[in-house]
CSV table of C-alpha atoms in Angstrom, one decimal:
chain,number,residue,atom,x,y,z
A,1390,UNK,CA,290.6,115.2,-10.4
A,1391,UNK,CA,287.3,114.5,-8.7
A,1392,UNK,CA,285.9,111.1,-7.6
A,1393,UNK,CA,282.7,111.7,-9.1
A,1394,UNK,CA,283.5,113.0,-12.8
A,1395,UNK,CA,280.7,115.0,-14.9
A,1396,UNK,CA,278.3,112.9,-17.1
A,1397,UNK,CA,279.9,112.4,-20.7
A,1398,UNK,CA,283.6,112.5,-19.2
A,1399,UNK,CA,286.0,109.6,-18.5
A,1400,UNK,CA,289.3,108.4,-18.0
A,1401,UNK,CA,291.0,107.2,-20.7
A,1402,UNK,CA,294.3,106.3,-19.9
A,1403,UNK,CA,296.8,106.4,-16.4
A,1404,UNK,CA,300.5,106.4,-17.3
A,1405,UNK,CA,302.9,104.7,-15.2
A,1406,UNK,CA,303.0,105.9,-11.7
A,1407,UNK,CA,306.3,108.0,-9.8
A,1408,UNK,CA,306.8,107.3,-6.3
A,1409,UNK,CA,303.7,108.1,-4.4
A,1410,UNK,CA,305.2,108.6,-1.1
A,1411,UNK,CA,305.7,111.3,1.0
A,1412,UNK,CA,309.2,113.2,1.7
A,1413,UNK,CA,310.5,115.5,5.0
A,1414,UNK,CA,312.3,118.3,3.2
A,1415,UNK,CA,314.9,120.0,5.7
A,1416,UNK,CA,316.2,123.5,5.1
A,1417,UNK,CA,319.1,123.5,2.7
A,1418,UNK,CA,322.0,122.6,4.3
A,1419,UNK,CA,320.6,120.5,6.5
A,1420,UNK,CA,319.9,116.7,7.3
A,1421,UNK,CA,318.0,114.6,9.4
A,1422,UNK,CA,314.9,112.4,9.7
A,1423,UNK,CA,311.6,113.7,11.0
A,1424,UNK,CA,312.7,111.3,14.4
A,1425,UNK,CA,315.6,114.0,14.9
A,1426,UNK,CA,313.6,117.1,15.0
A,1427,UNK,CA,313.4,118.2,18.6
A,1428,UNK,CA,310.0,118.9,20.0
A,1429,UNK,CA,308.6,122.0,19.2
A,1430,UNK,CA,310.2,121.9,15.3
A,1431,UNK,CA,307.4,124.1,12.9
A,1432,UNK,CA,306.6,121.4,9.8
A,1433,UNK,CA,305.1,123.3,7.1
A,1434,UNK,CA,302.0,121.3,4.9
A,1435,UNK,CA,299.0,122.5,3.9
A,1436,UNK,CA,297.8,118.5,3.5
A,1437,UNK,CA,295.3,117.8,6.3
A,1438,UNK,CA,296.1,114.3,5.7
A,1439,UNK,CA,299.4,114.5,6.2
A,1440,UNK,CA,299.4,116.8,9.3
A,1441,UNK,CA,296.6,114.4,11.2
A,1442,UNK,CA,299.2,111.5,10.6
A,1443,UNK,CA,301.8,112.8,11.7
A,1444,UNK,CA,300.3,114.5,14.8
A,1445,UNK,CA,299.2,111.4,15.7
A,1446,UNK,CA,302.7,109.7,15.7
A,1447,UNK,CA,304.9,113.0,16.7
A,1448,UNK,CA,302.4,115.1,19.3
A,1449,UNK,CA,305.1,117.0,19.9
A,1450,UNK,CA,306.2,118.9,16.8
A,1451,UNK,CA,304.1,121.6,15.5
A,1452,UNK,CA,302.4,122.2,12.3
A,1453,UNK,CA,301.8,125.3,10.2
A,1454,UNK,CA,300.2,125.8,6.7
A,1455,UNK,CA,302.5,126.7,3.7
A,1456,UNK,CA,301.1,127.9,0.4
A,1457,UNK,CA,302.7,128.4,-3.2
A,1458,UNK,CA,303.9,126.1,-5.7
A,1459,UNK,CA,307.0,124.3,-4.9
A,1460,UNK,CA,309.5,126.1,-5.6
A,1461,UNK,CA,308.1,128.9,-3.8
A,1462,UNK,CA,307.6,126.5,-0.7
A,1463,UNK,CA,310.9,125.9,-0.4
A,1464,UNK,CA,312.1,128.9,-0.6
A,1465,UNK,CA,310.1,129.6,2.2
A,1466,UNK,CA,311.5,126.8,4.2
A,1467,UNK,CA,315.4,127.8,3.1
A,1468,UNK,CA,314.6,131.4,3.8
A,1469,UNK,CA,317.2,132.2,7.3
A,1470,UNK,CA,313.7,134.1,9.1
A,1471,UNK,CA,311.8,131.3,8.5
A,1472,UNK,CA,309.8,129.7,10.7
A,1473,UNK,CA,310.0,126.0,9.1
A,1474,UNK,CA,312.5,123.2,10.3
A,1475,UNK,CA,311.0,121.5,7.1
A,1476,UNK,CA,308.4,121.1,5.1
A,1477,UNK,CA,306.1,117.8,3.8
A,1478,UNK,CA,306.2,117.1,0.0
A,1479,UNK,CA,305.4,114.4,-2.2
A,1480,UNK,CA,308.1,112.6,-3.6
A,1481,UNK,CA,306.8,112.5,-7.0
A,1482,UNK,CA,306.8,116.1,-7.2
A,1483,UNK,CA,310.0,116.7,-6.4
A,1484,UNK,CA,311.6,113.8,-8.8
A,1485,UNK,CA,309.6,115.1,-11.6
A,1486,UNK,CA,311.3,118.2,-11.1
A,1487,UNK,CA,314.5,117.2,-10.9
A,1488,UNK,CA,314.7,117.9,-7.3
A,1489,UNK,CA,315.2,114.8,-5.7
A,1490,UNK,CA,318.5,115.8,-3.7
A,1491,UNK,CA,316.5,117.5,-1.2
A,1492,UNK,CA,314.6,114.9,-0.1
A,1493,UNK,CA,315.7,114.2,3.6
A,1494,UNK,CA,313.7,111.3,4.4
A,1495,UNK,CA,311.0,108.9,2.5
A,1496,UNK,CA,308.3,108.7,4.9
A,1497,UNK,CA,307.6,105.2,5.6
A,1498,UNK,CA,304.1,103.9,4.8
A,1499,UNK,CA,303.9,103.5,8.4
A,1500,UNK,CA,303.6,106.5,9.3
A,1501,UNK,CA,301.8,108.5,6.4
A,1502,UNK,CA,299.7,106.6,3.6
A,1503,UNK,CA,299.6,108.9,0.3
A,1504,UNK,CA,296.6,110.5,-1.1
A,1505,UNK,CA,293.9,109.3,-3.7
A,1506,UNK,CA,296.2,108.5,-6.8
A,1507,UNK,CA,299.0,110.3,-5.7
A,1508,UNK,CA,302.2,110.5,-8.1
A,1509,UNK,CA,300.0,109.4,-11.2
A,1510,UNK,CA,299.3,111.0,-14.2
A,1511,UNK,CA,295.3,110.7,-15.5
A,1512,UNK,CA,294.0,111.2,-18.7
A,1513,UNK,CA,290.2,112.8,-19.1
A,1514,UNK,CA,288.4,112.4,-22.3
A,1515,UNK,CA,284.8,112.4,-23.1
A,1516,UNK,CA,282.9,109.3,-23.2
A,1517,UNK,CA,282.2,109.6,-26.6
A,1518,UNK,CA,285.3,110.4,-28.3
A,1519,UNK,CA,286.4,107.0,-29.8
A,1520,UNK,CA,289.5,108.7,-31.5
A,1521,UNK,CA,290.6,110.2,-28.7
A,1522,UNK,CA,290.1,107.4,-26.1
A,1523,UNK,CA,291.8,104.8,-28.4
A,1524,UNK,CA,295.1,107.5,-29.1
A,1525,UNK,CA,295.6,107.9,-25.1
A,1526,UNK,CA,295.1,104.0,-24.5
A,1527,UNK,CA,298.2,103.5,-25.7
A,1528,UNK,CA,299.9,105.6,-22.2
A,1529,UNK,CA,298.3,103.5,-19.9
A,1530,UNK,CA,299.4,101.4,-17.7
A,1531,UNK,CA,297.0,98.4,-16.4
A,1532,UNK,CA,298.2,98.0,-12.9
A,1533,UNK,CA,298.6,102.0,-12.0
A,1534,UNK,CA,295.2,101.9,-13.5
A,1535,UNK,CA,293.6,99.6,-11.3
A,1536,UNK,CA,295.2,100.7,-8.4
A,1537,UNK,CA,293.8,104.2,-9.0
A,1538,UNK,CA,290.9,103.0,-9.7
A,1539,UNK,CA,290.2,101.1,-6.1
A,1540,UNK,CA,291.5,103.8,-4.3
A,1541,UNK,CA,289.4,106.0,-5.9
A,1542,UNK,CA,286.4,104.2,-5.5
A,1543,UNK,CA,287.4,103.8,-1.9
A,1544,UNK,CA,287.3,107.7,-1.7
A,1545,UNK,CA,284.2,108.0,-3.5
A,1546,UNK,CA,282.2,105.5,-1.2
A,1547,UNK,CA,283.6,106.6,1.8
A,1548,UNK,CA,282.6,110.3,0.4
A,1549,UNK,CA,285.6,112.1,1.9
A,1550,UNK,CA,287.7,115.1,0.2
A,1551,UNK,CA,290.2,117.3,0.9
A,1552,UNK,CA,288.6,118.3,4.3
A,1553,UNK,CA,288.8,114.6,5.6
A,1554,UNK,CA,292.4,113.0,6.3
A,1555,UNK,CA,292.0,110.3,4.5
A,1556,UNK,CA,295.4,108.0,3.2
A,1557,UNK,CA,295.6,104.7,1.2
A,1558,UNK,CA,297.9,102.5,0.5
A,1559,UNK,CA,297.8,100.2,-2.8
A,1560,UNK,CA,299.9,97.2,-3.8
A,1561,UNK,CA,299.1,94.4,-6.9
A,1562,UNK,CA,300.9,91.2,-7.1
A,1563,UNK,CA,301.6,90.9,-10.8
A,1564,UNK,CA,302.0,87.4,-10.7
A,1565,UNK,CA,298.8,86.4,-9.3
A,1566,UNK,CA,296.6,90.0,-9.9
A,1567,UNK,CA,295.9,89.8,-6.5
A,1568,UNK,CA,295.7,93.5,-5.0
A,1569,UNK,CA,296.1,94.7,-1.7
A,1570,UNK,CA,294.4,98.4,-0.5
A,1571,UNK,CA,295.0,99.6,3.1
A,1572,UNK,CA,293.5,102.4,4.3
A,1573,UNK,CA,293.3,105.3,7.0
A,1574,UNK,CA,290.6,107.5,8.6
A,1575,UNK,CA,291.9,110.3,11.3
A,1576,UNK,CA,290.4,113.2,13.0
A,1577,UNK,CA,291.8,116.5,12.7
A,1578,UNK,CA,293.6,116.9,15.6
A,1579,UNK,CA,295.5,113.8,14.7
A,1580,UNK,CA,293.8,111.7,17.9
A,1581,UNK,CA,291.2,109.1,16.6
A,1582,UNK,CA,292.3,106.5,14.0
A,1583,UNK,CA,290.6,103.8,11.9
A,1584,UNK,CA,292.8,101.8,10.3
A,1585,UNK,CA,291.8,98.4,7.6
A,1586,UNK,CA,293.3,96.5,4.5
A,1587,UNK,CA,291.0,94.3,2.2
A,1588,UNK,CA,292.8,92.3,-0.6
A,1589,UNK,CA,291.3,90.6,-3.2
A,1590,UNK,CA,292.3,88.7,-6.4
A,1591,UNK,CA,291.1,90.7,-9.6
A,1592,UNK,CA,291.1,87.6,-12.1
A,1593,UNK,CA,293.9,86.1,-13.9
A,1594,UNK,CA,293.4,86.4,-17.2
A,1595,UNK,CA,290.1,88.3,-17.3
A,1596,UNK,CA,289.5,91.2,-19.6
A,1597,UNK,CA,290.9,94.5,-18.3
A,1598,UNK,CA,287.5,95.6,-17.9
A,1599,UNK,CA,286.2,92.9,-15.6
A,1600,UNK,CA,289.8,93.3,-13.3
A,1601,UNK,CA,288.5,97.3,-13.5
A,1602,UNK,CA,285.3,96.6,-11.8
A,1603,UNK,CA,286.9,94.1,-9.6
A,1604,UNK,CA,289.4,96.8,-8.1
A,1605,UNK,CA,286.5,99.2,-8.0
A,1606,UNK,CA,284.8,96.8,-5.9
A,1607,UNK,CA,287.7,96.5,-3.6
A,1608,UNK,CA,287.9,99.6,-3.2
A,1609,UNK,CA,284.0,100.0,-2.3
A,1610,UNK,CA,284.9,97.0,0.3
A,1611,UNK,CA,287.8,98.9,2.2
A,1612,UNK,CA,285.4,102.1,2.7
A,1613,UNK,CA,282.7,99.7,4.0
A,1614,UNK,CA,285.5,98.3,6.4
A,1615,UNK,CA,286.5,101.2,7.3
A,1616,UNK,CA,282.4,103.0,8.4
A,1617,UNK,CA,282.5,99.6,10.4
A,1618,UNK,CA,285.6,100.6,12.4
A,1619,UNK,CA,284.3,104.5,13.0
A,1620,UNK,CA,285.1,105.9,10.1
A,1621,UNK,CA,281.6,107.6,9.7
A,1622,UNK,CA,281.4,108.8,13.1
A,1623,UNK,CA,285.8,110.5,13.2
A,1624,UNK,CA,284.6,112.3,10.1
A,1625,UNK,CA,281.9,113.7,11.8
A,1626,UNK,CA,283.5,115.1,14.8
């Protein structure tokens, strides 16, 4: 879904949000963590995101695109002429489809933040559609929504896409609403790095809406924080 949605359209609703982690998938029959791979090992993604941050932490290993849906992907990894000693997917993909048993390792946050609103589930409706947006309210889930919501604004001010390797990180503290955002800015080849986290309380016991613009403005606040650090300027390379 876009950051910057066409006039007329909203979001209505976010439903409660899978795991939005990352996973090392290793070829069937085989186990490991991505620590154990010896240099050299192909990792198939086709996420620039995840193959700056893990250049960055593992030089060493190499890193080659891998196209198709999933199940097609890992067939592609399990296949014996294959050049893959795994293959990077996201956790909520796999448990959605019932394939959690090949996960090899949960990538710790560490090492790779997710992507924009990663293992949630959005709901578009237009603006104007009263019925509709009341009907899908009902789906939502407040704190997945205001999660998404920062880290999208985040994206949206910083003005990055798919061609920018750009990961966040989101946390809310139910008990006081405050919420936490972390997020990354690398180069291509993995080499320059900006890293920040902002946090912020969102109001407890405000109306959903004022918390909304709150964790919109949070989000607005880490991209700032992050064009300080170089942000702009890695993007740019």
């Amino acid at each position: 879904m876009p950051t910057r949605l066409p006039p007329g359209l909203d979001i209505a609703a976010i439903s409660s949000r899978e795991d939005p982690h990352d996973a090392l998938v290793m070829k069937s029959g085989c186990s490991g963590t991505i620590d154990s791979l010896p240099p050299g090992s192909v990792i198939g993604t086709s996420s620039l995101r995840r193959v700056a941050q893990l250049r960055h932490a593992y030089p060493s290993l190499l890193f080659q695109d891998i196209r198709g849906n999933l199940q097609t992907r890992l067939s592609k990894l399990d296949s014996p002429a294959g050049e893959y000693a795994a293959i990077i997917l996201a956790v909520a993909g796999l448990t959605r489809l019932g394939l959690q048993g090949r996960i090899s390792q949960i990538l710790p946050l560490s090492l790779s933040l997710y992507a924009v609103g990663q293992g949630a589930l959005a709901v578009e409706c237009r603006e104007d559609d009263v019925f509709s947006q009341r009907m899908v309210r009902s789906v939502n889930d407040p704190p997945t929504e205001l999660r998404c919501r920062a880290e999208r604004a985040f994206l949206r001010t910083i003005e990055g896409g798919c061609s920018a390797p750009i990961g966040v990180r989101s946390e809310i503290d139910l008990a006081t609403y405050t919420l936490e955002l972390e997020g990354v800015v690398l180069s291509l080849d993995g080499v320059h790095c900006v890293r920040e986290t902002v946090n912020a309380c969102l109001g407890v016991g405000e109306a959903h809406h004022v918390c909304r613009g709150h964790a919109e403005a949070l989000g607005m606040d880490l991209a700032h924080a992050l064009m300080k650090s170089g942000a702009k300027e890695i993007m740019d390379r």
